[in-house]
Amino acid sequence: MIRKIKQMWKAVHMELQEHKSSFLVYVILRLAVLLMMVLQLFNGNYENVFLCLLTLVLLMVPSFIQVNLKIELPTTLEIIILLFIFAAEILGEIQAYYIRFPGWDTLLHTVNGFLAAAIGFSLVDLLNRNEKVKFQLSPAFTAIVAFCFSMTIGVIWEFFECGMDLFLGFDMQKDTVLHSITSVMLDPTKGNHPVTIDGIKDVAVNGESLGLGGYLDIGLLDTMKDLFVNFIGAVVFSVIGFFYVKSRGKGKMARRFIPRRKKREADFLRIIQEEEKEEE
């Protein structure tokens, strides 16, 4: 067991160093996270220290996946994934970019929709190219599967955010300040007729003003916005993937985002295992 862990660890490190550009991004981000972790430790923000540790682990996930599943992530895709992790955990959570920049969450959810569609597409594409598996989908159905995979990931993430807010008292579903609301609950006749209140400038709770300048929506609009931009990202990649399959893999842009099977000479775990067998 220990031997296998050592082999895996060595293979992951070889995988990290395979492409100079992605390795350089990994090193820079790792150093930035370590620096942030030290600062948070000195400030006594232990929750943020945990987030830094989690980020360090997540930064190694792409290489771990490549070694174990024997797939090759294009350098462009790998760099985007690394930047996405850093942007979401360090900048978004610790540096509060989600609050400072209203479009930060929207940007990340759009990218997530795009990346998830790329992953879903690659799963089908790898099966389509596998001679041992009798599995073939047309370009249109491949694009549809990629789109559905991306939207499913988006929905599951929103379930996760809702659960964290309900049961642990977080605010992952960021609230929105509204100046008008429409609800059948306001109908005095109880006749299921929507009633609108316009020009809301202040709301009081238990007799105290919230000071927000409007009505506080509790995450619904944020959730729907996240799903909508996830939808946009999924559609964009699904269209790209459709033409990629249609042209039988000639699309240069799509190739930058679609994982492929590892070549034998790039299977570092196999190489390490064979070298150790020869030494024995």
Coordinates of C-alpha atoms in Angstrom, one line a residue:
M1 CA 0.0 0.0 0.0
I2 CA 2.8 2.4 1.0
R3 CA 4.7 1.5 -2.1
K4 CA 1.7 2.3 -4.3
I5 CA 1.2 5.7 -2.6
K6 CA 4.9 6.5 -3.3
Q7 CA 4.5 5.5 -6.9
M8 CA 1.4 7.6 -7.2
W9 CA 3.1 10.6 -5.6
K10 CA 6.1 10.3 -7.9
A11 CA 3.9 10.0 -10.9
V12 CA 1.8 13.1 -10.0
H13 CA 5.0 15.1 -9.6
M14 CA 6.2 14.0 -13.0
E15 CA 2.8 14.9 -14.4
L16 CA 3.0 18.3 -12.9
Q17 CA 6.3 19.0 -14.6
E18 CA 5.3 17.6 -18.0
H19 CA 4.2 20.9 -19.5
K20 CA 6.3 24.0 -18.7
S21 CA 3.6 26.5 -19.0
S22 CA 1.0 24.8 -16.8
F23 CA 3.8 23.9 -14.3
L24 CA 4.8 27.5 -14.1
V25 CA 1.2 28.5 -13.4
Y26 CA 1.0 25.8 -10.8
V27 CA 4.2 26.9 -9.0
I28 CA 3.1 30.6 -9.0
L29 CA -0.4 29.8 -7.6
R30 CA 1.0 27.4 -5.0
L31 CA 3.4 30.0 -3.7
A32 CA 0.6 32.6 -3.6
V33 CA -1.6 30.2 -1.6
L34 CA 1.2 29.4 0.8
L35 CA 1.8 33.1 1.3
M36 CA -1.9 33.7 1.9
M37 CA -2.0 30.8 4.4
V38 CA 0.9 32.2 6.4
L39 CA -0.9 35.6 6.5
Q40 CA -4.2 34.0 7.6
L41 CA -2.4 32.0 10.2
F42 CA -0.8 35.1 11.8
N43 CA -4.2 36.9 11.7
G44 CA -5.8 33.9 13.5
N45 CA -8.3 33.2 10.6
Y46 CA -8.2 29.4 10.9
E47 CA -11.1 28.9 8.6
N48 CA -9.2 30.6 5.8
V49 CA -6.2 28.5 6.7
F50 CA -8.3 25.5 6.0
L51 CA -9.4 27.0 2.7
C52 CA -5.8 27.5 1.7
L53 CA -5.0 23.8 2.6
L54 CA -8.0 22.8 0.5
T55 CA -6.8 24.9 -2.4
L56 CA -3.4 23.3 -2.3
V57 CA -5.0 19.9 -2.6
L58 CA -7.4 21.0 -5.4
L59 CA -4.4 22.4 -7.4
M60 CA -3.0 18.8 -7.6
V61 CA -6.3 17.2 -8.6
P62 CA -5.9 17.7 -12.4
S63 CA -2.5 15.9 -12.3
F64 CA -3.9 13.2 -10.0
I65 CA -6.8 12.6 -12.4
Q66 CA -4.4 12.4 -15.4
V67 CA -2.3 9.8 -13.7
N68 CA -5.1 7.6 -12.4
L69 CA -7.5 7.8 -15.4
K70 CA -4.7 7.8 -17.9
I71 CA -6.0 10.9 -19.8
E72 CA -4.2 13.9 -21.0
L73 CA -5.6 17.3 -20.2
P74 CA -4.7 19.9 -22.8
T75 CA -2.4 22.6 -21.4
T76 CA -4.9 25.3 -22.0
L77 CA -7.6 23.4 -20.1
E78 CA -5.3 22.6 -17.2
I79 CA -4.2 26.2 -16.8
I80 CA -7.8 27.4 -16.8
I81 CA -8.8 24.8 -14.2
L82 CA -5.9 25.9 -12.0
L83 CA -6.8 29.6 -12.3
F84 CA -10.5 28.7 -11.7
I85 CA -9.6 27.0 -8.4
F86 CA -7.5 30.0 -7.3
A87 CA -10.1 32.5 -8.4
A88 CA -12.9 30.7 -6.6
E89 CA -11.2 29.8 -3.3
I90 CA -8.5 32.4 -2.7
L91 CA -9.8 35.5 -4.5
G92 CA -13.5 34.7 -4.2
E93 CA -13.7 33.5 -0.6
I94 CA -10.7 34.8 1.3
Q95 CA -10.3 38.1 -0.6
A96 CA -14.1 38.5 -0.8
Y97 CA -14.1 39.2 -4.5
Y98 CA -17.7 37.8 -4.5
I99 CA -18.7 40.8 -2.5
R100 CA -16.3 43.4 -3.9
F101 CA -17.0 42.6 -7.6
P102 CA -20.6 41.7 -8.3
G103 CA -19.7 40.0 -11.6
W104 CA -17.1 37.7 -10.1
D105 CA -19.5 34.9 -9.2
T106 CA -21.2 35.3 -12.6
L107 CA -17.9 35.0 -14.4
L108 CA -16.9 31.8 -12.5
H109 CA -20.3 30.2 -13.1
T110 CA -20.0 30.9 -16.8
V111 CA -16.5 29.4 -16.9
N112 CA -17.8 26.4 -14.9
G113 CA -20.6 25.8 -17.4
F114 CA -18.0 25.8 -20.2
L115 CA -15.5 23.6 -18.4
A116 CA -18.2 21.1 -17.3
A117 CA -19.4 20.8 -20.9
A118 CA -15.9 20.2 -22.0
I119 CA -15.5 17.4 -19.5
G120 CA -18.9 15.8 -20.3
F121 CA -18.0 16.0 -24.0
S122 CA -14.7 14.4 -23.5
L123 CA -16.2 11.4 -21.7
V124 CA -18.4 10.7 -24.7
D125 CA -15.7 11.4 -27.1
L126 CA -13.3 9.0 -25.4
L127 CA -16.0 6.3 -25.6
N128 CA -16.6 7.0 -29.2
R129 CA -12.9 6.6 -30.0
N130 CA -12.6 3.4 -28.0
E131 CA -12.6 0.4 -30.3
K132 CA -13.4 -2.0 -27.4
V133 CA -16.7 -0.2 -26.6
K134 CA -19.6 -0.4 -29.0
F135 CA -20.7 3.1 -28.3
Q136 CA -21.2 5.8 -31.0
L137 CA -23.1 9.0 -30.8
S138 CA -23.7 11.5 -33.6
P139 CA -22.2 15.0 -33.3
A140 CA -25.6 16.4 -32.3
F141 CA -26.2 13.8 -29.5
T142 CA -22.6 14.2 -28.3
A143 CA -23.2 18.0 -27.9
I144 CA -26.5 17.3 -26.1
V145 CA -24.8 15.0 -23.7
A146 CA -22.1 17.6 -23.0
F147 CA -24.8 20.2 -22.4
C148 CA -26.8 18.0 -20.1
F149 CA -23.7 17.0 -18.1
S150 CA -22.8 20.6 -17.6
M151 CA -26.3 21.6 -16.5
T152 CA -26.4 18.7 -14.1
I153 CA -23.2 19.7 -12.5
G154 CA -24.6 23.3 -12.2
V155 CA -27.8 22.1 -10.5
I156 CA -25.9 19.8 -8.1
W157 CA -23.7 22.7 -7.1
E158 CA -26.8 24.9 -6.4
F159 CA -28.2 22.1 -4.3
F160 CA -25.0 22.1 -2.3
E161 CA -25.1 25.9 -1.8
C162 CA -28.7 25.7 -0.7
G163 CA -27.9 22.9 1.7
M164 CA -25.0 24.8 3.2
D165 CA -27.1 27.9 3.7
L166 CA -30.1 26.0 5.3
F167 CA -28.2 23.6 7.6
L168 CA -24.9 25.4 8.4
G169 CA -26.1 29.0 8.2
F170 CA -23.8 30.0 5.4
D171 CA -24.7 32.5 2.7
M172 CA -23.3 30.8 -0.5
Q173 CA -26.5 31.8 -2.3
K174 CA -25.8 35.5 -2.2
D175 CA -28.8 37.7 -1.6
T176 CA -30.1 40.5 -3.9
V177 CA -31.6 43.9 -3.0
L178 CA -34.9 44.4 -4.8
H179 CA -37.0 47.6 -5.2
S180 CA -40.2 45.8 -6.1
I181 CA -41.8 42.5 -5.3
T182 CA -44.8 40.6 -6.6
S183 CA -46.5 37.9 -4.6
V184 CA -49.9 36.2 -4.3
M185 CA -49.2 36.1 -0.5
L186 CA -50.0 39.8 -0.5
D187 CA -53.5 39.3 -2.0
P188 CA -56.0 40.3 0.8
T189 CA -58.7 38.2 -0.8
K190 CA -56.6 35.1 -0.7
G191 CA -57.6 34.6 -4.3
N192 CA -54.2 33.7 -5.8
H193 CA -53.9 37.0 -7.5
P194 CA -50.4 38.5 -7.6
V195 CA -50.0 41.8 -5.9
T196 CA -47.0 44.1 -6.6
I197 CA -45.3 46.6 -4.3
D198 CA -43.1 49.1 -6.2
G199 CA -40.6 51.7 -5.0
I200 CA -39.3 49.8 -2.0
K201 CA -36.6 51.9 -0.4
D202 CA -36.3 50.3 3.0
V203 CA -37.3 47.2 4.9
A204 CA -37.6 46.8 8.7
V205 CA -37.2 43.6 10.6
N206 CA -38.4 43.5 14.2
G207 CA -38.8 47.2 14.0
E208 CA -35.3 47.9 12.9
S209 CA -34.3 49.1 9.4
L210 CA -31.9 46.8 7.5
G211 CA -30.4 49.8 5.8
L212 CA -30.1 48.1 2.5
G213 CA -32.2 50.5 0.5
G214 CA -34.6 47.9 -0.7
Y215 CA -36.2 44.4 -0.1
L216 CA -33.8 41.5 0.6
D217 CA -34.2 38.6 -1.8
I218 CA -32.8 35.4 -0.1
G219 CA -30.8 33.8 -2.9
L220 CA -33.4 32.9 -5.5
L221 CA -32.3 35.4 -8.1
D222 CA -28.6 34.5 -7.5
T223 CA -29.4 30.8 -8.0
M224 CA -31.3 31.4 -11.2
K225 CA -28.6 33.8 -12.5
D226 CA -25.9 31.2 -11.8
L227 CA -27.9 28.5 -13.7
F228 CA -28.5 30.9 -16.6
V229 CA -24.8 31.8 -17.1
N230 CA -23.9 28.1 -16.6
F231 CA -26.4 27.5 -19.4
I232 CA -24.6 30.0 -21.6
G233 CA -21.2 28.4 -21.0
A234 CA -22.6 24.9 -21.7
V235 CA -24.2 26.0 -24.9
V236 CA -21.0 27.7 -26.2
F237 CA -18.9 24.7 -25.7
S238 CA -21.6 22.3 -26.9
V239 CA -21.7 24.2 -30.2
I240 CA -17.8 24.1 -30.4
G241 CA -17.9 20.4 -29.6
F242 CA -20.5 19.7 -32.3
F243 CA -18.4 21.1 -35.0
Y244 CA -15.3 19.4 -33.6
V245 CA -17.0 16.0 -34.0
K246 CA -18.5 17.0 -37.3
S247 CA -15.0 17.8 -38.7
R248 CA -13.6 14.6 -37.2
G249 CA -11.4 16.3 -34.6
K250 CA -9.9 19.0 -36.9
G251 CA -11.1 21.9 -34.8
K252 CA -8.0 23.6 -33.3
M253 CA -9.9 25.6 -30.7
A254 CA -11.8 22.6 -29.4
R255 CA -8.7 20.5 -29.0
R256 CA -7.4 23.0 -26.5
F257 CA -10.2 22.0 -24.1
I258 CA -11.0 18.3 -24.8
P259 CA -9.0 15.7 -22.8
R260 CA -7.7 12.7 -24.7
R261 CA -6.2 9.3 -23.9
K262 CA -2.7 9.3 -22.7
K263 CA 0.0 7.9 -25.0
R264 CA 2.0 5.0 -23.7
E265 CA 5.1 7.1 -23.3
A266 CA 3.2 9.7 -21.2
D267 CA 1.8 7.1 -18.7
F268 CA 4.1 8.0 -15.9
L269 CA 2.6 5.6 -13.3
R270 CA 3.2 2.7 -15.7
I271 CA 6.7 3.9 -16.4
I272 CA 7.5 4.1 -12.7
Q273 CA 6.0 0.6 -12.0
E274 CA 8.0 -1.0 -14.8
E275 CA 11.2 0.7 -13.8
E276 CA 10.8 -0.6 -10.2
K277 CA 10.1 -4.1 -11.5
E278 CA 13.3 -4.0 -13.6
E279 CA 15.3 -2.9 -10.6
E280 CA 14.0 -5.9 -8.6

